[in-house]
Coordinates of C-alpha atoms in Angstrom, one line a residue:
Chain A
M1 CA 61.0 -16.4 15.1
K2 CA 57.5 -15.7 14.2
K3 CA 56.3 -18.7 15.5
L4 CA 57.6 -17.6 18.8
I5 CA 56.0 -14.0 18.4
A6 CA 52.2 -15.2 17.8
P7 CA 51.5 -16.7 21.3
V8 CA 53.3 -14.2 23.1
I9 CA 51.0 -11.5 21.4
A10 CA 48.3 -13.6 21.8
M11 CA 48.9 -13.8 25.5
I12 CA 49.5 -10.0 26.2
L13 CA 46.1 -9.2 24.2
V14 CA 44.4 -11.8 26.0
S15 CA 45.6 -10.6 29.4
A16 CA 44.9 -7.1 28.4
C17 CA 41.1 -8.1 27.9
S18 CA 41.1 -9.7 31.1
A19 CA 42.5 -6.8 33.0
N20 CA 39.3 -4.5 32.4
K21 CA 36.7 -7.1 32.4
I22 CA 33.2 -5.9 33.4
K23 CA 32.3 -8.7 35.9
E24 CA 34.3 -11.5 37.4
E25 CA 33.0 -13.8 34.6
P26 CA 35.9 -14.8 32.1
K27 CA 35.7 -13.6 28.1
P28 CA 33.1 -16.0 25.8
A29 CA 36.5 -17.0 23.9
P30 CA 37.0 -14.8 20.8
A31 CA 40.1 -13.4 20.7
P32 CA 41.0 -9.9 18.7
A33 CA 41.3 -10.7 15.1
P34 CA 44.8 -10.0 14.3
V35 CA 46.0 -13.1 15.8
A36 CA 43.9 -15.4 13.6
E37 CA 45.7 -13.9 10.5
M38 CA 49.1 -14.8 11.8
P39 CA 50.4 -18.5 11.0
A40 CA 49.3 -20.7 13.5
P41 CA 52.0 -22.4 15.7
Q42 CA 52.3 -26.3 15.5
T43 CA 51.0 -26.6 18.9
P44 CA 47.5 -27.4 19.0
Q45 CA 46.5 -25.7 22.5
P46 CA 46.8 -22.0 22.0
A47 CA 45.9 -22.3 17.7
K48 CA 42.0 -21.9 18.3
P49 CA 41.4 -18.6 19.0
Q50 CA 38.8 -17.7 16.3
P51 CA 35.9 -19.9 16.8
V52 CA 33.0 -17.7 18.6
A53 CA 31.9 -21.0 20.2
E54 CA 31.8 -20.7 24.4
K55 CA 33.4 -23.3 26.6
K56 CA 31.0 -24.6 28.3
V57 CA 32.4 -24.2 32.1
E58 CA 32.4 -20.4 31.3
V59 CA 29.2 -18.1 31.8
N60 CA 28.3 -15.9 29.0
P61 CA 27.9 -12.1 30.2
L62 CA 25.4 -11.7 27.4
T63 CA 23.2 -14.2 29.2
D64 CA 24.2 -14.2 32.9
P65 CA 21.4 -12.9 34.5
N66 CA 23.8 -11.0 37.2
N67 CA 25.2 -9.4 34.4
I68 CA 23.8 -6.1 33.2
L69 CA 24.3 -7.4 29.6
S70 CA 21.5 -9.6 29.8
K71 CA 19.1 -6.9 30.0
R72 CA 18.2 -5.9 26.7
S73 CA 15.3 -3.7 26.8
V74 CA 15.0 -0.3 26.4
Y75 CA 11.5 1.1 26.5
F76 CA 9.8 4.2 25.3
D77 CA 6.8 6.4 26.1
F78 CA 3.2 6.7 23.7
D79 CA 4.5 7.9 20.3
N80 CA 7.9 9.2 21.7
Y81 CA 11.5 8.0 20.6
E82 CA 13.5 9.5 23.3
V83 CA 15.8 7.4 25.0
K84 CA 15.4 7.9 28.9
S85 CA 18.6 8.4 31.0
E86 CA 17.2 5.4 33.0
Y87 CA 18.8 3.3 30.2
R88 CA 22.5 4.6 30.1
P89 CA 23.8 2.4 32.4
L90 CA 22.5 -0.6 30.3
L91 CA 23.6 1.0 27.1
E92 CA 26.9 2.1 28.5
A93 CA 27.7 -1.7 29.6
H94 CA 26.4 -2.8 26.0
A95 CA 28.7 0.0 24.4
K96 CA 31.6 -1.1 26.6
Y97 CA 31.2 -4.9 25.4
L98 CA 31.0 -3.8 21.7
V99 CA 33.9 -1.8 21.8
E100 CA 36.0 -4.7 23.1
H101 CA 34.5 -7.4 21.1
Q102 CA 34.8 -5.5 17.9
Q103 CA 33.8 -9.1 16.2
A104 CA 30.2 -9.0 18.3
N105 CA 26.9 -7.3 15.8
I106 CA 24.0 -6.2 17.0
T107 CA 20.5 -5.5 15.5
L108 CA 18.6 -2.8 17.4
Q109 CA 14.9 -4.2 16.6
G110 CA 12.4 -1.3 17.6
N111 CA 8.6 -2.1 17.9
A112 CA 5.6 -0.1 19.0
D113 CA 2.4 -0.6 20.7
E114 CA -1.0 -1.5 18.5
R115 CA -2.7 1.9 19.0
G116 CA -2.7 4.0 15.5
S117 CA -1.6 3.5 12.0
R118 CA 0.3 0.6 11.2
E119 CA 2.6 2.3 8.8
Y120 CA 3.1 4.8 11.5
N121 CA 4.2 2.5 14.1
L122 CA 6.7 0.9 11.7
A123 CA 8.3 4.2 11.3
L124 CA 8.1 4.9 14.8
G125 CA 9.7 1.3 15.6
Q126 CA 12.5 2.5 13.6
K127 CA 12.9 6.1 15.0
R128 CA 13.2 4.0 18.4
A129 CA 15.8 1.7 17.0
S130 CA 18.1 4.5 15.4
S131 CA 17.5 6.4 18.5
V132 CA 19.4 3.7 20.8
K133 CA 22.1 3.4 17.8
K134 CA 22.9 7.0 18.3
V135 CA 23.3 6.7 21.8
L136 CA 25.7 3.9 21.2
S137 CA 27.3 5.5 18.8
V138 CA 28.0 8.4 20.9
M139 CA 29.3 6.1 23.5
G140 CA 32.2 4.4 21.0
V141 CA 30.6 1.8 18.9
P142 CA 31.2 1.9 15.2
N143 CA 28.4 2.0 13.0
R144 CA 29.3 -1.6 11.1
Q145 CA 28.7 -3.0 14.3
I146 CA 25.1 -2.2 14.7
E147 CA 22.1 -2.7 12.7
T148 CA 18.5 -1.3 12.9
V149 CA 15.3 -3.0 12.2
S150 CA 11.7 -2.2 12.9
F151 CA 8.8 -4.8 13.7
G152 CA 6.5 -1.8 13.9
E153 CA 3.3 -3.3 16.0
E154 CA 3.6 -6.4 14.0
K155 CA 5.4 -8.6 16.4
P156 CA 3.8 -7.5 20.0
K157 CA 5.4 -9.2 22.7
A158 CA 2.4 -8.7 25.4
L159 CA -0.6 -9.8 23.5
G160 CA -2.9 -8.2 25.9
H161 CA -5.0 -4.6 25.0
D162 CA -4.5 -2.7 28.0
E163 CA -1.8 0.0 29.0
S164 CA 1.1 -2.8 30.8
S165 CA 1.1 -4.5 27.3
W166 CA 1.3 -1.7 25.5
A167 CA 4.0 0.0 27.5
E168 CA 5.8 -3.4 27.3
N169 CA 5.3 -3.5 23.3
R170 CA 7.0 0.1 22.8
R171 CA 10.5 -1.2 22.8
T172 CA 13.9 -1.3 21.4
D173 CA 15.5 -4.9 22.2
I174 CA 19.2 -5.3 21.8
V175 CA 20.0 -8.6 19.7
Y176 CA 23.4 -9.9 19.5
Q177 CA 24.3 -11.6 16.1
G178 CA 23.1 -15.8 16.4
E179 CA 20.7 -14.9 19.0
K180 CA 17.3 -15.0 18.2
Chain B
M1 CA 23.9 1.2 -6.2
L2 CA 20.6 1.5 -5.4
K3 CA 19.7 -1.0 -7.8
K4 CA 22.0 -3.5 -7.0
A5 CA 19.4 -4.0 -4.1
L6 CA 16.5 -4.5 -6.3
Y7 CA 15.5 -8.0 -6.8
C8 CA 13.0 -8.7 -9.2
S9 CA 12.6 -12.4 -9.1
L10 CA 9.2 -13.9 -9.8
I11 CA 8.3 -16.2 -7.2
F12 CA 5.2 -18.6 -7.6
L13 CA 3.1 -18.1 -5.2
T14 CA 1.3 -20.6 -2.1
V15 CA -1.7 -18.9 -3.7
V16 CA -5.2 -20.7 -4.9
F17 CA -7.3 -19.0 -7.2
G18 CA -10.8 -19.7 -7.5
K19 CA -11.7 -20.8 -4.3
A20 CA -14.6 -19.0 -2.6
E21 CA -13.8 -20.1 0.9
A22 CA -13.9 -17.0 2.7
A23 CA -17.1 -14.9 3.6
L24 CA -17.7 -11.9 6.2
D25 CA -20.6 -11.7 7.7
I26 CA -22.4 -8.1 7.3
E27 CA -24.2 -6.2 9.7
I28 CA -26.0 -2.6 9.0
V29 CA -26.7 0.2 11.3
G30 CA -28.5 3.1 10.2
G31 CA -29.8 4.5 6.8
A32 CA -30.9 7.9 5.2
A33 CA -34.2 9.3 6.2
Q34 CA -35.6 9.3 3.0
Q35 CA -35.0 5.5 1.6
I36 CA -36.1 4.0 -1.9
P37 CA -38.7 1.3 -1.5
I38 CA -37.9 -1.1 -3.8
A39 CA -39.3 -4.8 -4.5
V40 CA -36.3 -7.0 -6.0
V41 CA -38.6 -10.5 -7.1
P42 CA -36.7 -13.7 -7.1
F43 CA -35.1 -14.6 -10.2
A44 CA -36.4 -17.7 -12.2
Q45 CA -33.2 -19.7 -11.8
T46 CA -33.5 -22.9 -13.5
V47 CA -30.1 -24.5 -12.8
S48 CA -28.8 -25.3 -9.2
Q49 CA -27.4 -22.3 -8.0
N50 CA -26.3 -21.2 -4.6
D51 CA -26.4 -17.7 -5.0
S52 CA -29.9 -16.2 -5.4
L53 CA -29.7 -13.2 -7.5
A54 CA -32.2 -11.3 -5.9
A55 CA -31.2 -11.7 -2.2
I56 CA -27.5 -10.2 -3.3
I57 CA -29.1 -7.1 -5.0
S58 CA -31.5 -6.4 -2.5
A59 CA -28.8 -6.9 0.4
D60 CA -26.4 -4.3 -2.1
L61 CA -29.2 -1.9 -2.4
R62 CA -30.1 -2.2 1.7
R63 CA -26.1 -1.6 2.7
S64 CA -26.1 1.6 0.6
G65 CA -28.2 3.2 3.3
L66 CA -30.4 4.6 0.5
F67 CA -33.0 2.0 -0.3
R68 CA -35.7 -0.5 1.7
A69 CA -35.6 -3.6 0.3
L70 CA -39.2 -5.0 0.6
E71 CA -40.5 -8.5 1.3
T72 CA -42.0 -9.8 -1.9
R73 CA -43.2 -13.4 -0.6
G74 CA -46.3 -12.4 -0.1
V75 CA -47.4 -11.6 -3.5
V76 CA -49.0 -14.4 -5.3
N77 CA -47.9 -13.8 -8.9
Q78 CA -44.0 -13.5 -9.0
P79 CA -43.2 -12.2 -12.3
H80 CA -40.1 -12.6 -14.3
E81 CA -41.1 -11.0 -17.6
L82 CA -42.8 -7.7 -18.1
A83 CA -45.8 -9.2 -19.9
E84 CA -46.5 -10.9 -16.2
V85 CA -46.2 -7.9 -14.0
K86 CA -49.3 -6.9 -12.3
F87 CA -48.7 -3.2 -11.4
S88 CA -51.1 -3.0 -8.8
D89 CA -49.7 -5.9 -6.6
W90 CA -46.5 -3.5 -6.2
A91 CA -48.2 -0.6 -5.7
A92 CA -50.2 -2.1 -2.6
L93 CA -47.1 -3.2 -1.6
Q94 CA -45.9 0.5 -1.8
A95 CA -43.0 -0.2 -3.7
Q96 CA -41.6 2.6 -5.9
A97 CA -39.4 0.4 -7.9
L98 CA -39.7 -3.4 -9.1
V99 CA -36.8 -5.5 -10.3
I100 CA -37.6 -9.0 -12.4
G101 CA -35.5 -11.3 -13.9
K102 CA -34.4 -14.6 -14.7
V103 CA -31.1 -16.8 -15.5
E104 CA -31.3 -19.1 -18.5
Q105 CA -29.0 -22.1 -18.8
Q106 CA -27.4 -22.1 -22.6
V107 CA -25.9 -24.8 -24.5
N108 CA -22.2 -23.8 -24.2
N109 CA -22.4 -24.2 -20.4
R110 CA -22.7 -20.2 -20.0
L111 CA -25.8 -18.6 -18.6
K112 CA -27.9 -15.6 -20.0
V113 CA -29.2 -13.2 -17.1
S114 CA -31.4 -10.7 -18.0
F115 CA -33.3 -8.2 -15.7
R116 CA -35.8 -5.2 -16.1
L117 CA -36.1 -2.4 -13.4
L118 CA -39.4 -0.9 -13.3
D119 CA -41.1 2.3 -12.3
V120 CA -44.3 1.1 -10.2
L121 CA -46.3 4.2 -10.5
K122 CA -45.6 5.3 -14.1
Q123 CA -45.6 1.6 -14.8
S124 CA -42.9 2.1 -17.5
P125 CA -39.4 0.6 -17.6
L126 CA -36.5 2.3 -16.1
A127 CA -33.8 -0.1 -17.5
G128 CA -32.8 -3.4 -18.7
L129 CA -30.4 -5.7 -19.6
E130 CA -28.9 -8.7 -20.4
Y131 CA -25.7 -10.5 -19.6
D132 CA -23.7 -13.5 -20.9
I133 CA -21.6 -15.0 -18.4
A134 CA -19.6 -18.3 -17.3
P135 CA -21.6 -19.7 -13.9
S136 CA -18.9 -18.4 -11.8
Q137 CA -19.8 -14.8 -12.7
L138 CA -22.9 -14.9 -10.9
R139 CA -22.6 -13.0 -7.9
M140 CA -20.6 -10.3 -9.6
T141 CA -23.7 -10.0 -12.2
A142 CA -25.6 -9.6 -9.5
H143 CA -23.5 -7.0 -8.2
K144 CA -23.5 -5.4 -11.6
I145 CA -27.5 -5.4 -11.6
A146 CA -27.3 -3.8 -8.4
D147 CA -25.2 -0.8 -9.6
V148 CA -27.5 -0.1 -12.7
I149 CA -30.3 -0.2 -10.2
Y150 CA -28.7 2.1 -8.0
E151 CA -27.5 4.6 -10.8
K152 CA -30.9 4.7 -12.4
M153 CA -32.4 5.9 -9.0
T154 CA -29.8 7.8 -7.5
G155 CA -28.2 9.3 -10.5
E156 CA -24.8 8.3 -8.9
K157 CA -22.7 5.3 -10.2
G158 CA -22.6 2.4 -7.7
V159 CA -20.0 0.4 -6.2
F160 CA -21.3 -3.1 -5.3
A161 CA -19.3 -4.6 -8.6
T162 CA -16.0 -3.1 -6.8
R163 CA -13.8 -5.3 -4.8
I164 CA -12.1 -4.7 -1.3
T165 CA -8.8 -6.0 -0.2
Y166 CA -7.6 -6.8 3.2
I167 CA -5.4 -9.0 5.5
V168 CA -7.0 -11.6 7.9
K169 CA -5.0 -13.2 10.8
Q170 CA -6.0 -16.6 11.6
G171 CA -3.8 -18.1 14.6
N172 CA -0.5 -17.5 13.3
R173 CA -1.1 -17.3 9.5
F174 CA -1.8 -14.0 7.8
Q175 CA -3.5 -14.4 4.5
L176 CA -3.9 -11.2 1.9
Q177 CA -7.6 -11.6 0.9
V178 CA -9.6 -10.0 -2.2
A179 CA -13.6 -9.9 -1.9
D180 CA -16.6 -8.6 -3.4
A181 CA -17.7 -5.2 -1.7
D182 CA -20.1 -7.0 0.2
G183 CA -17.3 -9.2 1.9
G184 CA -18.4 -12.4 0.1
N185 CA -17.0 -14.6 -2.7
G186 CA -13.2 -14.0 -0.7
Q187 CA -10.4 -15.5 -2.4
T188 CA -6.6 -15.6 -0.4
V189 CA -4.4 -14.0 -2.9
L190 CA -1.2 -14.8 -0.5
S191 CA -0.6 -16.6 2.4
S192 CA 2.1 -16.2 5.0
T193 CA 3.4 -16.9 8.6
E194 CA 5.0 -13.3 8.6
P195 CA 3.0 -10.2 8.9
I196 CA 1.3 -8.7 6.0
I197 CA 0.4 -5.0 5.8
S198 CA -0.7 -2.0 3.8
P199 CA -2.3 -3.4 0.3
S200 CA -2.6 -0.9 -2.3
W201 CA -4.2 -1.0 -5.5
S202 CA -3.2 -0.3 -8.8
P203 CA -5.5 2.3 -10.4
D204 CA -6.9 -0.6 -13.1
G205 CA -7.7 -3.3 -10.2
T206 CA -5.2 -5.9 -11.9
K207 CA -2.4 -5.6 -9.2
L208 CA -1.7 -5.4 -5.4
A209 CA 1.3 -3.6 -3.6
Y210 CA 1.9 -4.5 -0.4
V211 CA 4.4 -5.1 2.4
S212 CA 5.3 -8.5 3.5
F213 CA 8.0 -9.6 6.4
E214 CA 8.7 -12.6 5.3
K215 CA 12.0 -12.1 4.7
K216 CA 12.5 -10.8 8.3
K217 CA 12.1 -7.2 7.6
P218 CA 9.7 -5.1 5.6
V219 CA 9.8 -5.5 1.8
V220 CA 7.1 -4.1 -1.1
Y221 CA 6.1 -6.6 -3.6
V222 CA 3.6 -6.2 -6.4
Q223 CA 1.6 -9.2 -7.4
S224 CA -0.7 -9.9 -10.6
L225 CA -4.3 -10.8 -9.3
V226 CA -4.3 -12.0 -13.0
T227 CA -1.4 -14.3 -13.1
G228 CA -0.8 -14.5 -9.2
Q229 CA 2.9 -13.8 -10.1
R230 CA 4.4 -11.5 -8.3
Q231 CA 8.1 -9.4 -7.8
V232 CA 10.0 -7.5 -5.3
L233 CA 9.3 -3.9 -5.7
A234 CA 11.7 -2.4 -3.1
N235 CA 14.1 -4.7 -1.1
F236 CA 16.4 -1.5 0.0
K237 CA 18.6 -1.6 3.0
G238 CA 16.3 -1.1 5.9
N239 CA 12.5 -0.9 6.3
N240 CA 10.4 -0.6 2.7
S241 CA 6.9 0.0 3.1
A242 CA 3.8 2.2 2.5
P243 CA 3.4 1.6 -1.1
C244 CA 0.8 3.9 -3.0
W245 CA 0.2 3.8 -7.0
S246 CA 0.1 7.0 -9.1
P247 CA -3.4 7.8 -10.4
D248 CA -1.8 6.8 -14.4
G249 CA -0.3 3.5 -12.6
S250 CA 3.4 4.3 -13.7
R251 CA 4.8 4.8 -10.4
L252 CA 4.2 4.2 -6.7
A253 CA 5.2 6.3 -3.7
I254 CA 6.9 4.0 -1.2
V255 CA 8.7 4.6 2.2
L256 CA 12.4 3.7 2.6
T257 CA 14.7 4.1 6.0
Y258 CA 17.5 3.8 3.2
A259 CA 19.4 6.9 4.2
A260 CA 18.2 7.0 7.8
N261 CA 14.6 7.5 9.2
S262 CA 11.7 6.9 7.1
Q263 CA 11.2 9.0 4.2
I264 CA 9.1 8.9 1.2
Y265 CA 10.4 7.8 -2.4
L266 CA 8.9 7.4 -5.8
I267 CA 9.7 4.6 -8.1
N268 CA 8.7 3.3 -11.4
A269 CA 6.2 0.3 -11.2
D270 CA 9.0 -1.9 -12.7
G271 CA 11.3 -1.1 -9.7
T272 CA 13.5 1.8 -12.0
G273 CA 14.1 5.3 -11.1
L274 CA 14.0 5.2 -7.7
H275 CA 14.5 9.1 -6.2
Q276 CA 13.9 10.5 -2.6
L277 CA 10.8 12.8 -2.6
S278 CA 10.8 14.1 1.2
H279 CA 13.8 15.2 2.8
S280 CA 13.7 15.8 6.6
S281 CA 14.6 14.4 9.7
A282 CA 11.4 13.4 11.0
I283 CA 9.4 10.6 10.1
D284 CA 7.3 11.0 6.8
T285 CA 5.3 8.1 6.1
E286 CA 2.1 7.0 4.4
P287 CA 2.2 8.5 0.9
E288 CA -0.9 9.0 -0.8
W289 CA -1.4 10.4 -4.4
S290 CA -3.9 12.8 -4.8
P291 CA -6.3 12.0 -7.8
D292 CA -4.7 14.8 -10.2
G293 CA -1.5 13.3 -9.7
K294 CA 0.1 16.4 -8.6
W295 CA 0.6 15.9 -5.0
V296 CA 1.6 13.4 -2.6
Y297 CA -0.4 13.7 1.0
F298 CA 1.3 12.1 3.7
T299 CA 2.2 11.7 7.6
S300 CA 4.8 13.4 9.3
D301 CA 6.1 14.2 12.7
R302 CA 8.1 17.3 11.5
G303 CA 6.3 19.6 13.8
G304 CA 6.6 17.7 16.5
S305 CA 3.2 15.5 16.8
P306 CA 1.9 13.0 13.8
Q307 CA -0.1 15.7 11.3
I308 CA -0.8 15.2 7.7
Y309 CA 1.2 17.2 4.9
R310 CA 1.3 17.4 1.4
M311 CA 3.8 18.3 -1.1
S312 CA 4.3 18.4 -5.0
T313 CA 5.3 15.2 -6.9
L314 CA 8.1 17.4 -8.2
G315 CA 9.3 17.9 -4.4
G316 CA 9.8 21.4 -2.7
D317 CA 8.5 22.3 0.6
A318 CA 5.3 20.2 2.6
Q319 CA 2.2 22.3 3.4
R320 CA 0.3 21.3 6.7
V321 CA -2.7 20.1 6.1
T322 CA -4.4 18.9 9.2
F323 CA -4.2 21.6 12.5
E324 CA -6.4 20.1 15.2
G325 CA -5.6 17.6 18.0
S326 CA -2.1 15.7 18.6
Y327 CA -2.4 12.8 16.1
N328 CA -3.5 12.8 12.6
V329 CA -2.5 10.0 10.4
S330 CA -3.0 7.6 7.3
P331 CA -4.6 10.1 5.0
H332 CA -6.7 9.0 2.0
L333 CA -8.4 11.2 -0.5
S334 CA -11.8 11.2 -2.2
P335 CA -11.6 10.5 -5.8
D336 CA -13.0 13.9 -6.9
G337 CA -10.3 15.3 -4.4
K338 CA -12.2 17.2 -2.4
L339 CA -12.0 15.1 0.6
L340 CA -9.7 13.8 2.8
T341 CA -10.1 11.0 5.6
F342 CA -7.5 10.1 8.1
I343 CA -7.6 8.9 11.7
R344 CA -7.3 11.3 14.2
R345 CA -6.7 10.3 18.3
E346 CA -8.8 12.4 20.4
A347 CA -9.3 11.5 24.5
G348 CA -7.1 8.4 23.5
R349 CA -9.5 7.0 21.0
F350 CA -8.6 6.9 17.3
R351 CA -11.5 7.5 15.0
V352 CA -12.1 8.1 11.5
A353 CA -12.2 11.9 10.3
Q354 CA -13.0 13.4 7.3
Q355 CA -11.9 17.1 6.0
E356 CA -13.2 19.2 3.6
L357 CA -10.0 20.4 1.7
S358 CA -11.0 23.7 0.8
T359 CA -12.6 24.8 4.0
G360 CA -10.3 22.8 6.5
Q361 CA -13.8 21.7 8.4
V362 CA -13.3 18.3 10.0
Q363 CA -16.4 16.0 10.7
L364 CA -15.7 12.9 12.7
L365 CA -17.4 9.6 11.1
S366 CA -16.9 6.6 13.5
D367 CA -17.7 6.1 17.1
S368 CA -15.1 3.4 17.7
A369 CA -12.0 3.9 19.8
Q370 CA -9.2 2.0 17.5
D371 CA -10.1 2.6 14.1
E372 CA -7.6 2.2 11.3
S373 CA -6.7 2.7 7.4
P374 CA -9.7 4.2 6.0
S375 CA -10.2 4.4 2.5
F376 CA -13.0 5.8 0.1
A377 CA -15.4 3.7 -2.1
P378 CA -14.4 4.9 -5.8
N379 CA -17.9 6.8 -5.7
G380 CA -16.5 8.8 -2.7
R381 CA -19.9 7.8 -0.8
M382 CA -18.5 5.8 1.8
I383 CA -15.2 5.0 3.8
L384 CA -13.8 1.6 4.4
Y385 CA -11.8 1.1 7.5
A386 CA -10.6 -1.2 10.2
T387 CA -11.7 -1.2 13.5
N388 CA -11.8 -3.5 16.8
I389 CA -15.0 -5.2 18.4
N390 CA -14.3 -7.0 21.6
G391 CA -10.5 -7.5 21.2
R392 CA -11.3 -8.8 17.3
G393 CA -10.0 -6.7 14.1
V394 CA -13.1 -6.1 12.2
L395 CA -13.9 -4.3 8.9
S396 CA -16.5 -1.5 8.8
I397 CA -18.1 0.7 6.4
V398 CA -19.6 4.3 7.0
S399 CA -21.3 6.3 4.6
A400 CA -19.5 9.8 4.1
D401 CA -22.5 11.6 5.9
G402 CA -21.9 9.6 8.5
R403 CA -25.7 8.0 8.6
T404 CA -25.0 4.6 7.6
R405 CA -22.9 1.8 9.0
Q406 CA -22.0 -1.7 8.1
R407 CA -19.6 -3.9 9.6
L408 CA -17.9 -7.1 8.0
S409 CA -16.2 -9.5 10.1
E410 CA -14.5 -13.1 9.9
A411 CA -15.7 -16.0 12.5
G412 CA -12.7 -17.0 14.5
G413 CA -10.0 -14.5 12.5
D414 CA -8.7 -10.6 12.9
V415 CA -9.4 -8.7 10.0
R416 CA -7.2 -5.6 9.1
E417 CA -5.5 -3.3 6.5
P418 CA -8.9 -2.9 4.3
A419 CA -8.3 -0.6 1.0
W420 CA -11.3 -0.2 -1.6
G421 CA -10.2 -1.0 -4.9
P422 CA -11.1 0.7 -8.2
W423 CA -14.2 0.4 -10.7
M424 CA -13.3 -2.5 -12.9
N425 CA -14.2 -2.3 -16.9

């Protein structure tokens, strides 16, 4: 009996997943965890839902430039950590993805521009990471999927000493586990 | 539970001691209105030493802004002993004070350094000392002699024999360095490819606490300058940063994001006894202990913009300290606890400010635009800070009256995050 049920559940879950997909792209392999806990059927082909490795033919929505999920940065005003409303669609997309992929984890990396105190900027970067986390939490993402870290002004992406560089560095990045 | 996260592993460093490779270049601007003219005759140095004691002493005195070091080469008779001094020579040069001395090689490979400070007008000795030293202590001995001269002539204790610490960024390398107060004799304490910030001296000058990102997030370490050994002081969940020692050296104030936002915690120097001091939903950071040990000054944006507050080390409500301006950060107190120096942003410029705590009166001391990390010299007469010249980080020292400014820079490197060390016994 068990041997029959497992693949059936797996199929139902997989089809449920793909029914409300965000874009056209197929999902990157991982199937829901409960399936993995069932005794694996003898037949080899449906038996490998666990590995996170993507199929080469499939496009990863997280890195597909046509997918909003490939956008990862939320920008802030000087000495400010309020998430502007223009980033709502971006954060909604990531929230949806995270809710649908409970095994996916992200780190929110807060950054600050080079001006002013390094320690204050470290705290500011933390606030910028935390305020993005708050928005995602309200959108239903469980806390356990989100980590926050601050680099303050220590890891600038733009190296100039002008407003455009500073604006680029006042930022929180969404980094999925396994990415660098 | 918090303790569980505390790793006290001892780590040996990629650190070399005793290498004098780095040297900061000095540039001096301005000076006091009344400068004491002083002649420092080149010492009789019987051994081949790279450092001229007279040159180091003269440079120290000149940097204080309170002395004018006279050119002595024109004087034919160059005395090294009291009996050789012709006071009329130095009176003609209009020197108010004269310094003579010598370095003698001893049998046990040690050196004997002796000097005399003489009043030219009264033709009488003001001070004189002898030092029995290892050859490596020559520079520091010159600074000590400068301290004796400074104190004798001004009535205040000198800070030439103290040390400073700072971070040098060269390419992708970050180096925590310690140097003499004149930027000479720089030694690398820690070298890393990840950022290092916020070095803080222990009150006895034997240890540094600092923040390193080598674990891919900010972690607070304490390192002995005597043995080079170091240990993790705080590696809790989230960020660990902004260490500052209590005046008795038994505790540190640090900043953790353990619960959520950056808050101030107190922790024993051995990593035990952690407890939260500030409780706000805002940013609370950059704790600075008052010299009497009763207060912690800190930066907070609880009022909507970053300002400096203080609270009792026993806890309780915070009192706001700075009121003018929309950005006041990085508080540091003078050793007598009467003055506060900090960074103020005004019209887009970040400058060193000084506030008299009893009156609240504020004076802007620097004239640059990207100043950071001000700290007082142990005698309270000067403030060391980081600034930016043509896109490069340099250190600057301004006298507390704003009259004299010095700049310390390292060729090809960014220098930042300075902290002035205490007097050493």
